[in-house]
XYZ file of N, CA and C in Angstrom:
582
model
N 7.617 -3.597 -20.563
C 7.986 -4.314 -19.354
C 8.913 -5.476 -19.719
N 8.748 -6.222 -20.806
C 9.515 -7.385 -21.716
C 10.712 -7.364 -21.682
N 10.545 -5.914 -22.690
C 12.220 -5.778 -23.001
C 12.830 -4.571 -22.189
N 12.563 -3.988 -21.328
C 12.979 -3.646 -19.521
C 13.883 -4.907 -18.729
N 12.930 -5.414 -18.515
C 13.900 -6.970 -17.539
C 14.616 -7.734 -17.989
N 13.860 -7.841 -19.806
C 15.148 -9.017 -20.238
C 16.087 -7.610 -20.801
N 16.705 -7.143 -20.782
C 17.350 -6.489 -21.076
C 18.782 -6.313 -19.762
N 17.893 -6.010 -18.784
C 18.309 -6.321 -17.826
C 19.058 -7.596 -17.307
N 18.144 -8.953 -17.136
C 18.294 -9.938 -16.848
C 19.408 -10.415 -17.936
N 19.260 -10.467 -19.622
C 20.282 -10.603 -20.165
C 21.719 -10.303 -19.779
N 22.127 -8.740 -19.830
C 23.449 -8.515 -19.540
C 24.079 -9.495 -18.319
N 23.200 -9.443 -16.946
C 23.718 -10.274 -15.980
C 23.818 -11.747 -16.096
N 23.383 -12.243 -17.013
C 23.284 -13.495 -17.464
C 24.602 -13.970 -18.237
N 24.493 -12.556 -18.886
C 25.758 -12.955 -19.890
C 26.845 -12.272 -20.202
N 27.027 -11.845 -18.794
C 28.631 -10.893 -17.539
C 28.702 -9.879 -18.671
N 27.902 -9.126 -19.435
C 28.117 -8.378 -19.745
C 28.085 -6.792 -19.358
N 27.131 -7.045 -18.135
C 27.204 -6.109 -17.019
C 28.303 -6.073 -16.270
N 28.928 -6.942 -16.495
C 30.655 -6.961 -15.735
C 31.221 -5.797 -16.341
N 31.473 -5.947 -17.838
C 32.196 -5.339 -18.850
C 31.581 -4.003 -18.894
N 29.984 -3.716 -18.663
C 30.079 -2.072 -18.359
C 30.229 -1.639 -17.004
N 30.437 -2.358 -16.402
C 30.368 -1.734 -14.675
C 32.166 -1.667 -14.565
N 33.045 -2.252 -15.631
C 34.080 -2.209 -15.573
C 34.774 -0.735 -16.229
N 33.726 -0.413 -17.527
C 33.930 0.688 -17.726
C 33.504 2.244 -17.551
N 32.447 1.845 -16.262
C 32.581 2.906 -15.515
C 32.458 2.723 -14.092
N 32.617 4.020 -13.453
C 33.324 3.897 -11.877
C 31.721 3.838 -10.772
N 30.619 4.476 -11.725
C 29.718 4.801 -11.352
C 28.186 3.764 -11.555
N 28.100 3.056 -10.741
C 26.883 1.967 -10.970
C 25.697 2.825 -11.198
N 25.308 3.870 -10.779
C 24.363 5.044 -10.222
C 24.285 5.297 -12.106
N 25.252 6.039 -12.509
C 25.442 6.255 -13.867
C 25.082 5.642 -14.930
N 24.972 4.338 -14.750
C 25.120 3.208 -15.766
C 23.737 2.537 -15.899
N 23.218 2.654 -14.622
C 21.498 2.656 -14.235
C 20.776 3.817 -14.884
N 20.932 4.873 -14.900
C 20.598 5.827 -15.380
C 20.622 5.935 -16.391
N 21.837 5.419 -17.304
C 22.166 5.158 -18.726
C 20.533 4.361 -19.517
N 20.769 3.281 -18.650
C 19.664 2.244 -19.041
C 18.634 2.663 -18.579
N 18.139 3.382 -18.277
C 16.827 3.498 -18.000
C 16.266 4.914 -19.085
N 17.425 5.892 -19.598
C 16.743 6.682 -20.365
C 16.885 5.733 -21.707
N 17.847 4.962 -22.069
C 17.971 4.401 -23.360
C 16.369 3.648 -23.387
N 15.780 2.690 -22.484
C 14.501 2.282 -22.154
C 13.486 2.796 -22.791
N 13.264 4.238 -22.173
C 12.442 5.252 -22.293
C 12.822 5.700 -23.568
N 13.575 5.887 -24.359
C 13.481 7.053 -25.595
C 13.121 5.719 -26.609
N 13.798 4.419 -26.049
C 13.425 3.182 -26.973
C 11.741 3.051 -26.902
N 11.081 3.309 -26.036
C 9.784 3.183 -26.359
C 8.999 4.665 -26.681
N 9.422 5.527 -26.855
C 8.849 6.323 -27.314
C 9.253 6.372 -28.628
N 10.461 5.671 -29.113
C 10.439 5.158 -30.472
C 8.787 4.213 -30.644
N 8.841 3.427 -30.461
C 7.667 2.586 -30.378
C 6.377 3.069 -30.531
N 6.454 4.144 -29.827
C 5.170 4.680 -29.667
C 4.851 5.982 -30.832
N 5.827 6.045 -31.137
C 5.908 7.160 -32.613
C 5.710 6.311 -33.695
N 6.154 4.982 -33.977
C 6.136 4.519 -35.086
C 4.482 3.772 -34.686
N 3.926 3.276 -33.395
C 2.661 3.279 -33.350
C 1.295 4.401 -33.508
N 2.140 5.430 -33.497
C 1.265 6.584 -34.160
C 1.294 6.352 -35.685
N 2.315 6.353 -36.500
C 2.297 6.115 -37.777
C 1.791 4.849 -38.219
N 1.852 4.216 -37.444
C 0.861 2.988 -38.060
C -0.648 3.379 -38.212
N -0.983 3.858 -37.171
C -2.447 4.451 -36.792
C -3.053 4.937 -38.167
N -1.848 5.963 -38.560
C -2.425 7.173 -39.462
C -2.400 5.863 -40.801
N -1.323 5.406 -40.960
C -1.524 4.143 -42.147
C -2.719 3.210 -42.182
N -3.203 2.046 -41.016
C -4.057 1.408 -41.010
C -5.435 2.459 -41.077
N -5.276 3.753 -40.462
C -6.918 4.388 -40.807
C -7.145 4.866 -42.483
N -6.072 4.888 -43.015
C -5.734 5.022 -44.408
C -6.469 3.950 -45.275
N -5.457 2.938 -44.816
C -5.767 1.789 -45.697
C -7.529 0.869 -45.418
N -7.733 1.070 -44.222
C -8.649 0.394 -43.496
C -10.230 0.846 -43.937
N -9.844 2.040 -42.938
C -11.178 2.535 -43.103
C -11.316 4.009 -43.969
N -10.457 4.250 -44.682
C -10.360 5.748 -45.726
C -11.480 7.133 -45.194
N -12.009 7.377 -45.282
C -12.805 8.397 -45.742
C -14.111 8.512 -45.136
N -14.109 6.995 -44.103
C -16.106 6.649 -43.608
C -15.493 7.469 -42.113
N -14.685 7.500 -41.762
C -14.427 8.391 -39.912
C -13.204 9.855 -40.273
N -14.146 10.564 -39.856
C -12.711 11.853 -40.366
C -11.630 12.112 -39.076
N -10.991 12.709 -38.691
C -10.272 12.811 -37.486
C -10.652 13.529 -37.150
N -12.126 14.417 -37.695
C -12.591 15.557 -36.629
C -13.772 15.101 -36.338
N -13.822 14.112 -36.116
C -15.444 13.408 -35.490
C -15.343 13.602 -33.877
N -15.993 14.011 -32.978
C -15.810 13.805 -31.878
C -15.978 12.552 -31.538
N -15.252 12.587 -30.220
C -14.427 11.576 -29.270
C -14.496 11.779 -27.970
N -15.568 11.657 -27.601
C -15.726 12.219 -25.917
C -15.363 13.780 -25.853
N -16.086 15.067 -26.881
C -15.739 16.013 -26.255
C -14.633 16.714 -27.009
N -13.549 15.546 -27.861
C -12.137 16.454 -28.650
C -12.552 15.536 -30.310
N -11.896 16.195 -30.670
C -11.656 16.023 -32.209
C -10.878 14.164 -32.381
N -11.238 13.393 -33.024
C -10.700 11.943 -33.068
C -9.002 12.476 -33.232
N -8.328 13.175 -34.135
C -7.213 13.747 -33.988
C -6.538 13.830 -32.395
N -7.326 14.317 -31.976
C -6.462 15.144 -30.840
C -7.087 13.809 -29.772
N -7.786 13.311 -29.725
C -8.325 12.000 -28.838
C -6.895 11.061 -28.527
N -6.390 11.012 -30.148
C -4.921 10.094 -30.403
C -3.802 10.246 -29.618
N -4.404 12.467 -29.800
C -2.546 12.686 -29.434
C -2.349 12.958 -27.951
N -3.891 12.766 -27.138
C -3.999 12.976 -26.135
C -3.440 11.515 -25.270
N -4.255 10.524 -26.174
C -4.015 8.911 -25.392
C -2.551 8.648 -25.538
N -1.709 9.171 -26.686
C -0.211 9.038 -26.609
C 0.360 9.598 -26.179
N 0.168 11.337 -25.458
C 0.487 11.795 -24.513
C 0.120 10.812 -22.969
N -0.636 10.633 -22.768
C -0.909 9.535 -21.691
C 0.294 8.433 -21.471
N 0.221 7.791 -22.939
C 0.726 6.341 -22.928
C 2.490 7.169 -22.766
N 2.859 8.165 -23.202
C 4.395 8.309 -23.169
C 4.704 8.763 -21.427
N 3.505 9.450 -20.685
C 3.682 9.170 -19.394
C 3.433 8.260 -18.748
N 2.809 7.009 -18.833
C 3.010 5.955 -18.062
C 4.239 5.459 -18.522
N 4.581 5.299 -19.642
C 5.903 4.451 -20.217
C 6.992 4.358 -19.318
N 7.061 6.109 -18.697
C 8.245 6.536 -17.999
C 7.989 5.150 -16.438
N 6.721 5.380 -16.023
C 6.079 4.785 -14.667
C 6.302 3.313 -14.890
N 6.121 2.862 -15.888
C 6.588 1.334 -16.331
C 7.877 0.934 -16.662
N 8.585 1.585 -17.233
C 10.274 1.064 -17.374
C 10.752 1.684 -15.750
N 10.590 2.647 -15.004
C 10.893 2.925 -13.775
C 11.041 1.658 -12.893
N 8.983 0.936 -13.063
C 8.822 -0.093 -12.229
C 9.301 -1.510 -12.441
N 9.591 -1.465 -14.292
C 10.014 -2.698 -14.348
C 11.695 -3.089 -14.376
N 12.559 -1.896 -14.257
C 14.032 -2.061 -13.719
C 14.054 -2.563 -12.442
N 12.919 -1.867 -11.330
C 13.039 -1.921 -10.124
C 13.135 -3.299 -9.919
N 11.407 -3.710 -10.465
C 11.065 -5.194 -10.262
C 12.214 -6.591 -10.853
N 12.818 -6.312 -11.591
C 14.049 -7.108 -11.979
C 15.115 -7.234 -11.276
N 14.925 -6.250 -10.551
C 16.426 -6.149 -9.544
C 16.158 -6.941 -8.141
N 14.894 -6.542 -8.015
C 14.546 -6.728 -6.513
C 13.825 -8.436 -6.872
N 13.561 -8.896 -7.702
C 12.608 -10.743 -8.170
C 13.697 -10.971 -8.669
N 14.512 -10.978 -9.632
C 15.721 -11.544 -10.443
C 15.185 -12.604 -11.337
N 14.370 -12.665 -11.487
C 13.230 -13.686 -12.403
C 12.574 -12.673 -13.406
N 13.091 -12.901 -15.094
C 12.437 -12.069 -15.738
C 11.198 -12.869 -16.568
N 11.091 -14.111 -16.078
C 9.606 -14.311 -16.514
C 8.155 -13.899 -15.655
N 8.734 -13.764 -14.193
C 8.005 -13.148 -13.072
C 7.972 -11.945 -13.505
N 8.558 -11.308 -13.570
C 8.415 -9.590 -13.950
C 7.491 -9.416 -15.065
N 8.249 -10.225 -16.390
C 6.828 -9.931 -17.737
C 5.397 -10.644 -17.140
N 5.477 -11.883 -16.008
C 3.890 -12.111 -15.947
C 3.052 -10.639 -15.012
N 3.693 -9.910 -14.073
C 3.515 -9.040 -13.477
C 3.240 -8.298 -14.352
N 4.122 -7.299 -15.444
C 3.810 -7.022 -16.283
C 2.157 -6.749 -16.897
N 2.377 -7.883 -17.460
C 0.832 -8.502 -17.967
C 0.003 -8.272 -17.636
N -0.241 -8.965 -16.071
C -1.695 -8.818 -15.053
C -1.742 -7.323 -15.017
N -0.443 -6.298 -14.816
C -0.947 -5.118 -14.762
C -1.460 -4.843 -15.842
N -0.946 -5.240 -16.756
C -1.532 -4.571 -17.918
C -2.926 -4.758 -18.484
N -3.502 -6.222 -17.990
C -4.617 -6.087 -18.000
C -5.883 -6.270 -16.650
N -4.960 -6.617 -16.010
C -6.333 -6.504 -14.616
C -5.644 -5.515 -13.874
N -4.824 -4.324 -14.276
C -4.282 -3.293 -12.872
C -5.676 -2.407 -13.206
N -6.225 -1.994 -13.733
C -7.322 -0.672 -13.497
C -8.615 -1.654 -12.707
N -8.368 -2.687 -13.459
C -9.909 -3.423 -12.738
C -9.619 -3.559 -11.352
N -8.046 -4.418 -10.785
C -8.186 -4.522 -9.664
C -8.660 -3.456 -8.832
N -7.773 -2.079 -9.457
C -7.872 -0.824 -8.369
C -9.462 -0.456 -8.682
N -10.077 -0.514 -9.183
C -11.587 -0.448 -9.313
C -12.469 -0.765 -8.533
N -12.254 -2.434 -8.372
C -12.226 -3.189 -7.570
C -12.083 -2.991 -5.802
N -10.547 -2.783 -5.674
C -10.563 -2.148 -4.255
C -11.202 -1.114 -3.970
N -11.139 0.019 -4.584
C -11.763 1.396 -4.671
C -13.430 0.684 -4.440
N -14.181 0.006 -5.477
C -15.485 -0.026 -5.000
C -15.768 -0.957 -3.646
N -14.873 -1.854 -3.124
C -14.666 -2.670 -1.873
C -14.778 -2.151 -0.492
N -14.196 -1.026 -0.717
C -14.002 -0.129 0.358
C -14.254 1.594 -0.185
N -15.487 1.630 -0.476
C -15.458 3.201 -0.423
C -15.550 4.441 0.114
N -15.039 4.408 1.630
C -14.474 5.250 2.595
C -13.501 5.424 2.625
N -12.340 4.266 2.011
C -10.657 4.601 1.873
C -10.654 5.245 -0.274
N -11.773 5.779 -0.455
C -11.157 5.670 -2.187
C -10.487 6.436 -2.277
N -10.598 7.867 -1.514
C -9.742 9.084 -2.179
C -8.268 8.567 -1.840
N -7.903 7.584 -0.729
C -6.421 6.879 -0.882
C -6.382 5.549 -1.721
N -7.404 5.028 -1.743
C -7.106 4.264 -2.315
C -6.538 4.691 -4.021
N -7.469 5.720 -4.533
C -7.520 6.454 -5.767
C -5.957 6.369 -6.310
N -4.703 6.376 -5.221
C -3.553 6.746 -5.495
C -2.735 5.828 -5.531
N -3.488 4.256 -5.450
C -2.575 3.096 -5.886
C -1.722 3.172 -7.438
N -0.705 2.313 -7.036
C -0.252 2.121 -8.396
C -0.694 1.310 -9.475
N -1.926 0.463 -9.497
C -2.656 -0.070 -10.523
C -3.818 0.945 -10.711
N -3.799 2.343 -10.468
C -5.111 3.329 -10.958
C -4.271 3.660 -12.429
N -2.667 4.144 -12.051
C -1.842 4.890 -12.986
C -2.190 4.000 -14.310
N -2.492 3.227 -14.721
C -2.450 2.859 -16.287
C -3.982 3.422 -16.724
N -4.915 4.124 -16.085
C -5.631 4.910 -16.945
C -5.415 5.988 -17.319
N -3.585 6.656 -17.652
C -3.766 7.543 -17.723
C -3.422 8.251 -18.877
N -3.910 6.056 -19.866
C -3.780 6.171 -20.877
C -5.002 6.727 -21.612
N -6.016 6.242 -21.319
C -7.077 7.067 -21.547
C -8.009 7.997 -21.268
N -7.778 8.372 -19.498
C -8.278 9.605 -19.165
C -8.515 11.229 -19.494
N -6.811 11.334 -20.065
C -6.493 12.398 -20.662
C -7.858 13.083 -21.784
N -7.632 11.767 -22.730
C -8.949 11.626 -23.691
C -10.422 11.589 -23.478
N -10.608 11.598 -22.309
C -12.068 11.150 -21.825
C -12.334 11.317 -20.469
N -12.396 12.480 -20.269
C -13.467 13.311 -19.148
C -14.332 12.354 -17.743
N -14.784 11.461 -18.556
C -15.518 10.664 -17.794
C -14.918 9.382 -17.064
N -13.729 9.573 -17.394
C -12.817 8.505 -16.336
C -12.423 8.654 -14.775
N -12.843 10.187 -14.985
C -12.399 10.681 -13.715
C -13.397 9.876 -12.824
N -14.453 9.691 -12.916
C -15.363 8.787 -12.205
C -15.193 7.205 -11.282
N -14.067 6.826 -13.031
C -13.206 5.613 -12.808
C -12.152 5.978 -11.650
N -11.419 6.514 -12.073
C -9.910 6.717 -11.014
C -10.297 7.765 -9.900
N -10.958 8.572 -9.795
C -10.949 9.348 -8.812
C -9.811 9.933 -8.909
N -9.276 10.821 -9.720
C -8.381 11.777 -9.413
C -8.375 12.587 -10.884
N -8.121 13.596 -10.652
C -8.144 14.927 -12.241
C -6.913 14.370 -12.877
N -6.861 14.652 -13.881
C -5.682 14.603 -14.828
C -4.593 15.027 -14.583
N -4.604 16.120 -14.159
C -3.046 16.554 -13.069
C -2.421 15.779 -12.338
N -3.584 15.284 -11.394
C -3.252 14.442 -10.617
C -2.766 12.492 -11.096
N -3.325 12.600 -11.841
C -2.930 11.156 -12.649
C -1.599 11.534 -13.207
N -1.072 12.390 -13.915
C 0.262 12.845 -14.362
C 1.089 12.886 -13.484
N 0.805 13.670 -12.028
C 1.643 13.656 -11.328
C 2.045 12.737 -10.433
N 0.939 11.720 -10.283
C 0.893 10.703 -9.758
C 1.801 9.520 -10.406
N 1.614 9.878 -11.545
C 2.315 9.053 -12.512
C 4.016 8.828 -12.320
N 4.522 10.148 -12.463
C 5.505 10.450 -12.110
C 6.484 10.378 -11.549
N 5.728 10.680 -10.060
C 6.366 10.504 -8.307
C 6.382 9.277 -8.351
N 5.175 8.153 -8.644
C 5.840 6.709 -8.467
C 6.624 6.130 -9.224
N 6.931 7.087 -10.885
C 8.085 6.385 -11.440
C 9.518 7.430 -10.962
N 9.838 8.052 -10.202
C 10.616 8.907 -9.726
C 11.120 7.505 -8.374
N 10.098 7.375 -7.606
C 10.142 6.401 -6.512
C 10.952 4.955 -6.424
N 10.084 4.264 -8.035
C 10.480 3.411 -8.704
C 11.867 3.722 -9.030
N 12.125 4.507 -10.112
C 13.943 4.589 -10.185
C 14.924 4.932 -9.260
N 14.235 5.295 -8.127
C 15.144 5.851 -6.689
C 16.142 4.220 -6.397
N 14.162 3.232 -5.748
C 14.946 1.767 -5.708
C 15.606 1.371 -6.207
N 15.131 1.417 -7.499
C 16.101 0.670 -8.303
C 17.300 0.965 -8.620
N 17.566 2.257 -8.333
C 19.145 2.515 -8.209
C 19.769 1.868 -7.256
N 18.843 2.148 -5.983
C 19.628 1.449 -4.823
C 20.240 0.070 -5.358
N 19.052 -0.670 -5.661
C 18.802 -2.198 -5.734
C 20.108 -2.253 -6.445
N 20.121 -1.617 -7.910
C 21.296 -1.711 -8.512
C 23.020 -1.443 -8.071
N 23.008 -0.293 -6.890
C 24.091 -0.213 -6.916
C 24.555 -1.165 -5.622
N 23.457 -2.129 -5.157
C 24.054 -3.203 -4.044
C 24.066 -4.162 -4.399
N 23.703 -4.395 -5.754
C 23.847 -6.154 -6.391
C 25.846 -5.957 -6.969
N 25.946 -6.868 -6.343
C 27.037 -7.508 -7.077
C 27.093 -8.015 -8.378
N 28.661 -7.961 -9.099
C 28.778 -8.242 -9.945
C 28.900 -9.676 -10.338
């Protein structure tokens, strides 16, 4: 979400968004540009946070946890590659939301505190509402602070309890609101001035 907005917020700061909007004809294009560079940049991230994994369980703890210990049901192995399958689909749902949110606040310390709170009170809040009102959950289920469990649902069966919705549905859910998210934010982008 950090380096989404300031990334963002930088270029316009420092007319360097002048100089690519100068070299192409297409604002639509150039949004698009930045938003997959975003995305493949954190799935860099998230590959070299897999390799850390396999290093620190190396160095850390050697030989006392094997990767075929169960884990709710899967092998500790596949627990990993399940939660980073997760985490590389929200990623998409988070650089989606946090281009949007930069365009539409123009404040990139507002965006990383947003950020944040989602990152750590978005499942509680929607928890929260969901147990507040539990005649609206199966809609409520489909807020956009449920989507960050869908870092660990994948892995663990028993979340479904938490979010109210199957794993399909958390993926696809995932998705459509970062599909939604980059719609705006194109807009947003191609009506801001230079």
């Amino acid at each position: 979400m950090a380096i989404s907005s300031d990334m963002i917020a930088m270029e316009w700061r420092n007319n360097t968004m002048a100089t690519l909007l100068y070299k192409t004809s297409h604002k639509s294009i150039l949004y698009t540009a930045k938003f997959i560079v975003l995305v493949f940049y954190s799935f860099i991230l998230l590959v070299f946070g897999i390799i850390f994994s396999f290093i620190l369980k190396t160095l850390m703890v050697g030989s006392k946890f094997s990767w075929h210990d169960d884990y709710h049901g899967h092998p500790l192995i596949n627990a990993l590659f399940l939660n980073m399958g997760g985490t590389m689909i929200y990623l998409i749902f988070i650089v989606a939301l946090s281009l949007m949110l930069i365009l539409l606040i123009r404040n990139n310390a507002t965006v990383i505190i947003i950020g944040l709170a989602i990152g750590f009170l978005g499942s509680d809040l929607s928890n929260l509402a969901m147990s507040a009102f539990p005649g609206l959950k199966s809609i409520l289920a489909w807020n956009p602070l449920n989507m960050i469990n869908i870092i660990t649902q994948l892995s663990n069966n028993e979340m479904v309890t938490v979010t109210h919705l199957t794993n399909s549905e958390l993926i696809i859910a995932n998705l459509v609101y970062a599909v939604v998210f980059f719609w705006i934010g194109a807009l947003l982008f191609k009506k801001r001035s230079i």
